[in-house]
Short mmCIF file of C-alpha atoms in Angstrom, two decimals:
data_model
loop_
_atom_site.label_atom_id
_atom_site.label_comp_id
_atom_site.label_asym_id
_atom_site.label_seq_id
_atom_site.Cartn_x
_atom_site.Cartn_y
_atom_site.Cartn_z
CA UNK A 912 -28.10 59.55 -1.05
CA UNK A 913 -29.80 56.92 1.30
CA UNK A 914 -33.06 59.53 1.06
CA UNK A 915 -34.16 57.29 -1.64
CA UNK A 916 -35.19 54.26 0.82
CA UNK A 917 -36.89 56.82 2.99
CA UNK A 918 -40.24 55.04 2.19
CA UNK A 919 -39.17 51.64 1.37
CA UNK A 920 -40.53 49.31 3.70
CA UNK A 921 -37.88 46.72 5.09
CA UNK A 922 -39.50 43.48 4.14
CA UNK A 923 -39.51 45.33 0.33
CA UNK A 924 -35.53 45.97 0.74
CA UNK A 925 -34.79 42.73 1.67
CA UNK A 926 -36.72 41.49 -1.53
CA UNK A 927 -34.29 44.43 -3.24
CA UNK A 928 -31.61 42.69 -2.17
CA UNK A 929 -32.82 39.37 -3.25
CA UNK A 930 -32.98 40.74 -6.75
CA UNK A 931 -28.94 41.33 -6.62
CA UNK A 932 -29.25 45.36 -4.82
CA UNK A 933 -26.67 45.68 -2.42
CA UNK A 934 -27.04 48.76 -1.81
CA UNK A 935 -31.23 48.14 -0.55
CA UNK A 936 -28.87 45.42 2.71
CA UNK A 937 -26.72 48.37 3.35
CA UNK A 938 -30.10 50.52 4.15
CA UNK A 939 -31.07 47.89 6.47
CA UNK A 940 -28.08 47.56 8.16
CA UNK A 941 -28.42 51.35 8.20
CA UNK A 942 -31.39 50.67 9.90
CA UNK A 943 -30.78 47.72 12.85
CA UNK A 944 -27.00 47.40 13.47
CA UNK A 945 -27.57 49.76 16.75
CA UNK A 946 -30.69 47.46 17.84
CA UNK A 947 -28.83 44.23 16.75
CA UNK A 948 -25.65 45.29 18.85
CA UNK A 949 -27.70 46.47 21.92
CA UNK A 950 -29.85 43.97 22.06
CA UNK A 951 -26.77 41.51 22.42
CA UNK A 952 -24.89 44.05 24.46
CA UNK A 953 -27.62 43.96 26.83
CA UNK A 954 -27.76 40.33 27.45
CA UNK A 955 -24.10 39.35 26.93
CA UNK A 956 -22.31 42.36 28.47
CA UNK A 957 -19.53 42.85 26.56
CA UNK A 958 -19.93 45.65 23.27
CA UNK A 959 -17.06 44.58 21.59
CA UNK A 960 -18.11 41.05 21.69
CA UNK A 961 -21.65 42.46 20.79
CA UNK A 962 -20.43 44.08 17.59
CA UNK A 963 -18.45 40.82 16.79
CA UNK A 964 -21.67 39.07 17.20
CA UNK A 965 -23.68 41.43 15.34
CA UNK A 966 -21.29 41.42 12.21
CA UNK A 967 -22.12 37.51 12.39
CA UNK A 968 -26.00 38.26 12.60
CA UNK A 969 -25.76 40.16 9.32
CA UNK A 970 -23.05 37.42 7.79
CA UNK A 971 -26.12 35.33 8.17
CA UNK A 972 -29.01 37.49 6.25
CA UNK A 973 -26.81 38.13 3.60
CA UNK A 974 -25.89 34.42 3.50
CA UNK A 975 -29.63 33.58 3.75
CA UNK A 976 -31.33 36.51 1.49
CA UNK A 977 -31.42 33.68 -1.65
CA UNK A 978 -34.16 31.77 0.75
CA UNK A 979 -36.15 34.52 1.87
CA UNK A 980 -39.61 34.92 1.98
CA UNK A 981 -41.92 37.53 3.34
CA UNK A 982 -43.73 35.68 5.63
CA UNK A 983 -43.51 37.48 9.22
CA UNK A 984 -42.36 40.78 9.95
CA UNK A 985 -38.25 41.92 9.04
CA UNK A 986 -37.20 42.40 12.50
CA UNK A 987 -38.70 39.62 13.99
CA UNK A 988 -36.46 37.27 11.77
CA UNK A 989 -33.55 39.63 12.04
CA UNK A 990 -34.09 39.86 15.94
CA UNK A 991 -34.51 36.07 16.16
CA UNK A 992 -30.82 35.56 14.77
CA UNK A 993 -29.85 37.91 17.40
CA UNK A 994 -31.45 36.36 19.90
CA UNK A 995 -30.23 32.35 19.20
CA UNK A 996 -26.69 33.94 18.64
CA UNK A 997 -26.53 35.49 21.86
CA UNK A 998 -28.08 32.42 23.51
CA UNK A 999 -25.65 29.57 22.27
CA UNK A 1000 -23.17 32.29 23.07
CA UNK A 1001 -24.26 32.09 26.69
CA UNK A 1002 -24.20 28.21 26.43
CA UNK A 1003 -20.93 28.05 25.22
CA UNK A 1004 -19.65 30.12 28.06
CA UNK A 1005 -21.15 28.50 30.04
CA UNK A 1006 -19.66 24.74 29.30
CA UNK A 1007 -16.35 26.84 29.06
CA UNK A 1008 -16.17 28.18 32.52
CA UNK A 1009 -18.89 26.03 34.56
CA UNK A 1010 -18.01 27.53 37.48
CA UNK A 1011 -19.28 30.41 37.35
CA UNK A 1012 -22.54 29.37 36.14
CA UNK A 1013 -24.32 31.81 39.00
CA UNK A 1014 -22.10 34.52 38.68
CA UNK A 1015 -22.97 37.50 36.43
CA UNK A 1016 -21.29 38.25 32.46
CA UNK A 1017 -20.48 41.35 33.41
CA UNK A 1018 -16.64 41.55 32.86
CA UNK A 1019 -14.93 44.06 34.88
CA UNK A 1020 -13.65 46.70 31.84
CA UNK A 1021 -17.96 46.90 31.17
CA UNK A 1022 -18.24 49.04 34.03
CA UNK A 1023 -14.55 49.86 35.80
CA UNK A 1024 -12.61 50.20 32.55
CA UNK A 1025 -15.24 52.76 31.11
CA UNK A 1026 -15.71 54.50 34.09
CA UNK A 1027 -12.44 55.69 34.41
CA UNK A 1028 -12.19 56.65 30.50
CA UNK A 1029 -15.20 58.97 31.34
CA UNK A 1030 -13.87 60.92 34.11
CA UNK A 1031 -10.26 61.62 32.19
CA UNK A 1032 -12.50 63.31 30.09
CA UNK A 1033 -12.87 66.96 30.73
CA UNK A 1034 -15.49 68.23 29.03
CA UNK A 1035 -18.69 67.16 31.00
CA UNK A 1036 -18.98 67.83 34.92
CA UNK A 1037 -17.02 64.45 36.58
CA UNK A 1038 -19.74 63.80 39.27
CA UNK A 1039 -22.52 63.76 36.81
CA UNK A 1040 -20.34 61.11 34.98
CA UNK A 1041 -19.65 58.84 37.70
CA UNK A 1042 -23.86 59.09 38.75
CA UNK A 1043 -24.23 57.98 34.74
CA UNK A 1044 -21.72 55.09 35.11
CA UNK A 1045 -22.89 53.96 38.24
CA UNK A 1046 -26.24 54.04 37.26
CA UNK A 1047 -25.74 52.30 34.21
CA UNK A 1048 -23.13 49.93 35.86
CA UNK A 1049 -25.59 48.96 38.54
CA UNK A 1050 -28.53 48.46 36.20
CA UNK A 1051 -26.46 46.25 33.59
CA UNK A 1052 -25.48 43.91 37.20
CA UNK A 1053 -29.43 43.31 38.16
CA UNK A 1054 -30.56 42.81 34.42
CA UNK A 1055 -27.29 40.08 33.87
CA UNK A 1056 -28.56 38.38 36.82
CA UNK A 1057 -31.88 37.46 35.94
CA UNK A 1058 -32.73 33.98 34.20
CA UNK A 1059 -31.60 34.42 30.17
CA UNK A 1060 -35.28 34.15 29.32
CA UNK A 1061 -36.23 36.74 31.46
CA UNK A 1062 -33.27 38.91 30.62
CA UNK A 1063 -34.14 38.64 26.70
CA UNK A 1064 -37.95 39.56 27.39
CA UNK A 1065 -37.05 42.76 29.52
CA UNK A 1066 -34.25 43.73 26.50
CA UNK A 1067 -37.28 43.51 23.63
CA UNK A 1068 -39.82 45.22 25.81
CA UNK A 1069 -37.94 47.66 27.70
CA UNK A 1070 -35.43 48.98 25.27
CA UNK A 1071 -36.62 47.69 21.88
CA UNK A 1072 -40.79 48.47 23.16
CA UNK A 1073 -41.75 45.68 21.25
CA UNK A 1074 -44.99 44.68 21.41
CA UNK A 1075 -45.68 41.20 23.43
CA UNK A 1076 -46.98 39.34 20.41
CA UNK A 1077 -43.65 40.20 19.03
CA UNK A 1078 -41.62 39.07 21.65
CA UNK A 1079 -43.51 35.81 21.85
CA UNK A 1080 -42.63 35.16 18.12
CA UNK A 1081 -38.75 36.08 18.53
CA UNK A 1082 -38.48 34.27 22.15
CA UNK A 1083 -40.55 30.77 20.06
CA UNK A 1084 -43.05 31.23 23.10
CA UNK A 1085 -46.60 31.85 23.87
CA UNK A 1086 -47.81 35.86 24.74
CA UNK A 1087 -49.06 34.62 27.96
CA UNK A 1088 -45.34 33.00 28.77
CA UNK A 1089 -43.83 36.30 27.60
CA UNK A 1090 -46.55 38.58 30.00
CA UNK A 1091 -45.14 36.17 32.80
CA UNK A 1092 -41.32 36.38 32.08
CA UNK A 1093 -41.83 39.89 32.32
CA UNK A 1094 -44.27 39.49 35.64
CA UNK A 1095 -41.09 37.86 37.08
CA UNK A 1096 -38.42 40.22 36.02
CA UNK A 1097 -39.88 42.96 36.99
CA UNK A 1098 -40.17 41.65 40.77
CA UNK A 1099 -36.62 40.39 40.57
CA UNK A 1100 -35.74 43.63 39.28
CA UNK A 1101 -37.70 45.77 41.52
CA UNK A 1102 -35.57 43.89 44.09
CA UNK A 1103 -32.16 44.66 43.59
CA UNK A 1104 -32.90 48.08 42.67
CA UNK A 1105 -35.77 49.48 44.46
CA UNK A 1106 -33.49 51.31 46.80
CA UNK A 1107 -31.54 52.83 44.21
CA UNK A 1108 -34.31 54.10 41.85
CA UNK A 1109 -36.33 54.95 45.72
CA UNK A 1110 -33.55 57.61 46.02
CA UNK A 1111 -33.80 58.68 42.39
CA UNK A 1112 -37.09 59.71 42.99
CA UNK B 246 -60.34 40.81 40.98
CA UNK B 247 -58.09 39.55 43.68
CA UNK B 248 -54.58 41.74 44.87
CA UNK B 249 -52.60 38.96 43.63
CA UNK B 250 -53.35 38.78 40.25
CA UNK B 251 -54.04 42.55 39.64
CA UNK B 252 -50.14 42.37 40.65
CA UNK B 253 -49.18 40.01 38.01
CA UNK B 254 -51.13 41.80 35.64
CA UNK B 255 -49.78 45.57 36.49
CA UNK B 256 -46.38 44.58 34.41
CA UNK B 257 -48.90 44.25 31.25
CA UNK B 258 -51.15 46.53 32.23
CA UNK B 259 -48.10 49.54 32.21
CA UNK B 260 -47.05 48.08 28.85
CA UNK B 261 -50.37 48.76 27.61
CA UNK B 262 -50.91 44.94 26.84
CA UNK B 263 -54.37 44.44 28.59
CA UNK B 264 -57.44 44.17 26.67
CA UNK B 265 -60.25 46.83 27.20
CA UNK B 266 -62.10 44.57 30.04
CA UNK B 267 -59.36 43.47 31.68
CA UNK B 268 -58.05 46.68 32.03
CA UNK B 269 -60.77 47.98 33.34
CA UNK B 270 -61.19 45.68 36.11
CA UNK B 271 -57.65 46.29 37.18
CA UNK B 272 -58.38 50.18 37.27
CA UNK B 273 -61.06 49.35 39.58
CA UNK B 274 -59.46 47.53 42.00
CA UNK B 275 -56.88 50.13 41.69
CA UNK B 276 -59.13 52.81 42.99
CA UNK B 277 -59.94 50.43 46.23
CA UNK B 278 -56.05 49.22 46.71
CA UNK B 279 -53.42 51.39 48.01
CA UNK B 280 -51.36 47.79 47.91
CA UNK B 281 -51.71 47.50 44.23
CA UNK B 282 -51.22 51.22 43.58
CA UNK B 283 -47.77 51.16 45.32
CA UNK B 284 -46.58 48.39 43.48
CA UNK B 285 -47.45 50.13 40.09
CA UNK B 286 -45.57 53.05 41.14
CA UNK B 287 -43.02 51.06 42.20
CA UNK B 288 -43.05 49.00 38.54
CA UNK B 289 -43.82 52.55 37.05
CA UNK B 290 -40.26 53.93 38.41
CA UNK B 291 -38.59 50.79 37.72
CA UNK B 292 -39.50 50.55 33.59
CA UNK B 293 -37.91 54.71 33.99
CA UNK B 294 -34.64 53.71 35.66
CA UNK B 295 -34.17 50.91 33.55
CA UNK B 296 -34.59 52.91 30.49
CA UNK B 297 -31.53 55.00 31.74
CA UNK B 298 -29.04 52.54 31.02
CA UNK B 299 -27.64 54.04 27.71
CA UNK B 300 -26.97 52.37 24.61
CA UNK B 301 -23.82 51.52 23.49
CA UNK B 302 -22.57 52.87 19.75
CA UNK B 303 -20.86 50.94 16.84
CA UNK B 304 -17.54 51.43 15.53
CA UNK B 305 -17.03 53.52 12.09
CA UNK B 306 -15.69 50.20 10.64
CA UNK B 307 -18.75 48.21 11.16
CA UNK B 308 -19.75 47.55 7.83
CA UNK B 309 -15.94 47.29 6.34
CA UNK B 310 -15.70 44.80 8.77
CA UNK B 311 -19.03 42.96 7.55
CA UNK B 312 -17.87 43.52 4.05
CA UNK B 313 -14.66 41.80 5.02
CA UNK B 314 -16.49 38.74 6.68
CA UNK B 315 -18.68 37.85 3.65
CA UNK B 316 -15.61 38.21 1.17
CA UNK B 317 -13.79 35.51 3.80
CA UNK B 318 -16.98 33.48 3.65
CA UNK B 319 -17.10 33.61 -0.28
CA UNK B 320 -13.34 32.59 -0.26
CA UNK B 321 -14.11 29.54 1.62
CA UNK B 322 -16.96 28.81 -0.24
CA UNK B 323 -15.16 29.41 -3.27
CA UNK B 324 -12.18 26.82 -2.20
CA UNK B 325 -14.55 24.31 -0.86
CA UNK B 326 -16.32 24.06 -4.37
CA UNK B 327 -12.19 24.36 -6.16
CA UNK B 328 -11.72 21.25 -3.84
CA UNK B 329 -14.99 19.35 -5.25
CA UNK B 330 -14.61 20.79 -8.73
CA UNK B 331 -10.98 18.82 -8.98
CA UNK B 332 -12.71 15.82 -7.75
CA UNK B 333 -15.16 15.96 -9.75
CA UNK B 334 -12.53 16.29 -12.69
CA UNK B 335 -11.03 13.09 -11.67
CA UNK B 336 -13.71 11.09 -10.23
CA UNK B 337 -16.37 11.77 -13.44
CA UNK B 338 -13.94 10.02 -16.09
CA UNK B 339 -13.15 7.15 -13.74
CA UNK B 340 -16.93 6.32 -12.68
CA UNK B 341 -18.07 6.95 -16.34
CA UNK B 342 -15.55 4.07 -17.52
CA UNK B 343 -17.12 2.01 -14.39
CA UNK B 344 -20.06 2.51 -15.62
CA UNK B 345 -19.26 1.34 -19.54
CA UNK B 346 -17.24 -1.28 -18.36
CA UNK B 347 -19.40 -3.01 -16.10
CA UNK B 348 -22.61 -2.05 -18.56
CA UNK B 349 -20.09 -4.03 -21.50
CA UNK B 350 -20.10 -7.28 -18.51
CA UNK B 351 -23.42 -7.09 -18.40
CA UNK B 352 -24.81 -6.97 -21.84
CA UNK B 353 -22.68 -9.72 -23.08
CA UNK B 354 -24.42 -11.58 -20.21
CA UNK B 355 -27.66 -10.66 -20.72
CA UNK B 356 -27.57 -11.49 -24.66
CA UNK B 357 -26.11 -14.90 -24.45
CA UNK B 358 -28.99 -15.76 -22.14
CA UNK B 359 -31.77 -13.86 -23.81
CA UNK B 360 -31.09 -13.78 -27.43
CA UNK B 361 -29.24 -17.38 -27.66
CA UNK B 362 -31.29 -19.23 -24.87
CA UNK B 363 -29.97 -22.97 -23.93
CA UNK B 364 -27.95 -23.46 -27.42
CA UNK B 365 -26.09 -26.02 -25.85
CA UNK B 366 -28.34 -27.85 -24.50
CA UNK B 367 -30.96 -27.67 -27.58
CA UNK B 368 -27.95 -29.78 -29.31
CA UNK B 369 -27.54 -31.94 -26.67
CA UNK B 370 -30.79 -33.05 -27.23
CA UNK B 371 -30.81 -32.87 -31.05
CA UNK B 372 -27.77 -35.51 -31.06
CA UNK B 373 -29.11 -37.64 -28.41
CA UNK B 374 -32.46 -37.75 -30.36
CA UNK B 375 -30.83 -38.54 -33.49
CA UNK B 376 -28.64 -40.98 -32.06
CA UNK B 377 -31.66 -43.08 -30.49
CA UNK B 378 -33.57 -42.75 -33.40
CA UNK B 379 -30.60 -44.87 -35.16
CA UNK B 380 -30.63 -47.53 -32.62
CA UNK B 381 -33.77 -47.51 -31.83
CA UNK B 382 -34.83 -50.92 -33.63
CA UNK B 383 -31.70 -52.63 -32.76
CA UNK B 384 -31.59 -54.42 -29.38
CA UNK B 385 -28.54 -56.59 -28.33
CA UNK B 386 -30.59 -60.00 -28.34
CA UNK B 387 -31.81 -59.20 -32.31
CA UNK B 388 -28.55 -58.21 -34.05
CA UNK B 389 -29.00 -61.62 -36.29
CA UNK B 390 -32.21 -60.36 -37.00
CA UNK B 391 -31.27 -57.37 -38.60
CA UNK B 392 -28.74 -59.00 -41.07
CA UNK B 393 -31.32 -61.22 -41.40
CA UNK B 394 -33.43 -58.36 -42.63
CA UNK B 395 -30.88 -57.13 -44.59
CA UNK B 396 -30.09 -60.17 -46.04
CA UNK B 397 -33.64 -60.75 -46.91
CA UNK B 398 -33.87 -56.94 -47.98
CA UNK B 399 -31.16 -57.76 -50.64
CA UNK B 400 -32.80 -60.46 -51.96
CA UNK B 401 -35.75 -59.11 -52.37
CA UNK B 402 -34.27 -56.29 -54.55
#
């Protein structure tokens, strides 16, 4: 059914939807609610408070579609929302619980909770599990402890593979600020998990 | 090119973000620096373990539950404007009698002083005038004169 949008470009759905077709928004939440909800995953931590968040991010194009215009590309204005969302998310936290302003958002269930889920179930070898959940568990730990700038740049690069210029228009920075973010968070990465990655290999 | 910044560069160099010059000058200090060549393995390895951390799904209700949201958010909407639109039912009658009330104030105003300018006074003046003009020949000292001048009037007649 959705076969029809196969070649409809995004900015061109959201002017669809402008136009009163609902069903030209569902296609593009189709399209980004798994980048929307990793992306804020990623820097907040939490999924369930990522999907909360990303039902807020789409709240807010539907809310906005009557205003509209094609000027930049669809996912940079869709990944913007994301982004400010998840950041005055951080800052609220952050007034909320001041002490632990160094510590990392990982809660415990992100990495303990899951963990155990995985190995009650049977059907995939338990070891390889556990390496999975420690892997991920360990990465998720040195990627909530770098600077939220930092953090955001390594989420659009690394997972997203956007392209700098890109990131500099979603982060409302210059390319050569984004090229050093990413300088720095790779060496503070490289860091904390050097010796784990050293073994990988 | 100097080791240190061929190192800050190798993060954009791997991401393929280095123009055609630059990159080649970082190639060929590459070939020289076993430094520099570490630490690119080293960011190399690093980009491929980080891309290991798996993605997290969404649940099957996601869009029931956006579809939920915005029907919340049109409710509120919708009673916010209920809210205004009973004002507005009250407060339109009363401000459009203010405004014929005070516009009745003002045009009774405005025509007395433009249409009917100094009435009062213009009588003032047409009395007092008329009155001097009566008394204007008679002065307390001469009041013998003037029945003198009547006198004389009737006898002339």
């Amino acid at each position: 059914m959705k076969e029809k949008f196969k070649n409809t470009s995004d900015v061109q759905l959201m002017l669809n939807f402008k136009e009163g077709d609902i069903s030209s928004f569902e296609e593009l939440i189709k399209r980004y609610k798994k980048s929307v909800i990793n992306i804020i995953y990623r820097f907040l931590g939490d999924r369930d408070e990522a999907e909360n968040l990303a039902l807020e991010v789409f709240l807010r194009v539907y809310k906005s579609v009557k205003k509209y215009r094609a000027r930049a590309k669809f996912t940079t204005w869709l990944y913007k929302i994301a982004v400010n969302l998840s950041l005055s998310e951080l800052k609220k936290k952050r007034k909320h619980f001041s002490i632990s302003l160094n510590t990392p958002i990982i809660k415990d269930k992100g990495g303990f909770r899951e963990l155990i889920d995985d190995v009650a179930d049977p059907s995939p070898p338990p070891e390889k599990i556990l390496e999975e959940k420690e892997r991920n568990f360990l990465i998720k730990k040195a990627i909530s402890l770098l600077p939220p700038g930092q953090r955001m740049a390594v989420i659009l690069r690394i997972y997203e593979e956007l392209s700098y210029k890109e990131i500099s228009k979603i982060l409302d920075c210059s390319v050569k600020s984004v090229e050093s973010k990413l300088y720095r968070a790779r060496t503070n990465l490289k860091k904390k998990l050097q010796s784990y990655f050293e073994i990988e290999s | 090119m100097k080791c240190k910044k061929v190192k800050q560069k190798l993060g954009a160099y791997l991401d393929g973000e280095l123009k055609k010059r630059e990159r080649e000058l970082i190639e060929e200090h590459l070939k020289k620096c076993a430094d520099c060549r570490q630490k690119l393995t080293l960011f190399s390895q690093l980009s491929k373990t980080l891309k290991k951390w798996k993605e997290v799904g969404y649940s099957d209700e996601f869009e029931a539950n956006l579809w939920q949201r915005i029907s919340l958010e049109k409710e509120k909407k919708g009673s916010f404007r209920n809210i205004f639109w009973q004002a507005e039912q009250i407060l339109l009658p009363v401000g459009i009698a203010i405004i014929l009330i005070a516009g009745v104030i003002f045009l009774n105003e405005f025509l007395n002083e433009n249409l009917f300018p100094q009435t009062s006074n213009l009588e003032e003046e047409y009395f007092a005038s008329s009155a001097l003009n009566s008394f204007q020949d008679i002065s307390p000292d001469s009041l013998s004169d003037v029945y003198i001048d009547l006198i004389s009037e009737g006898e002339s007649q």
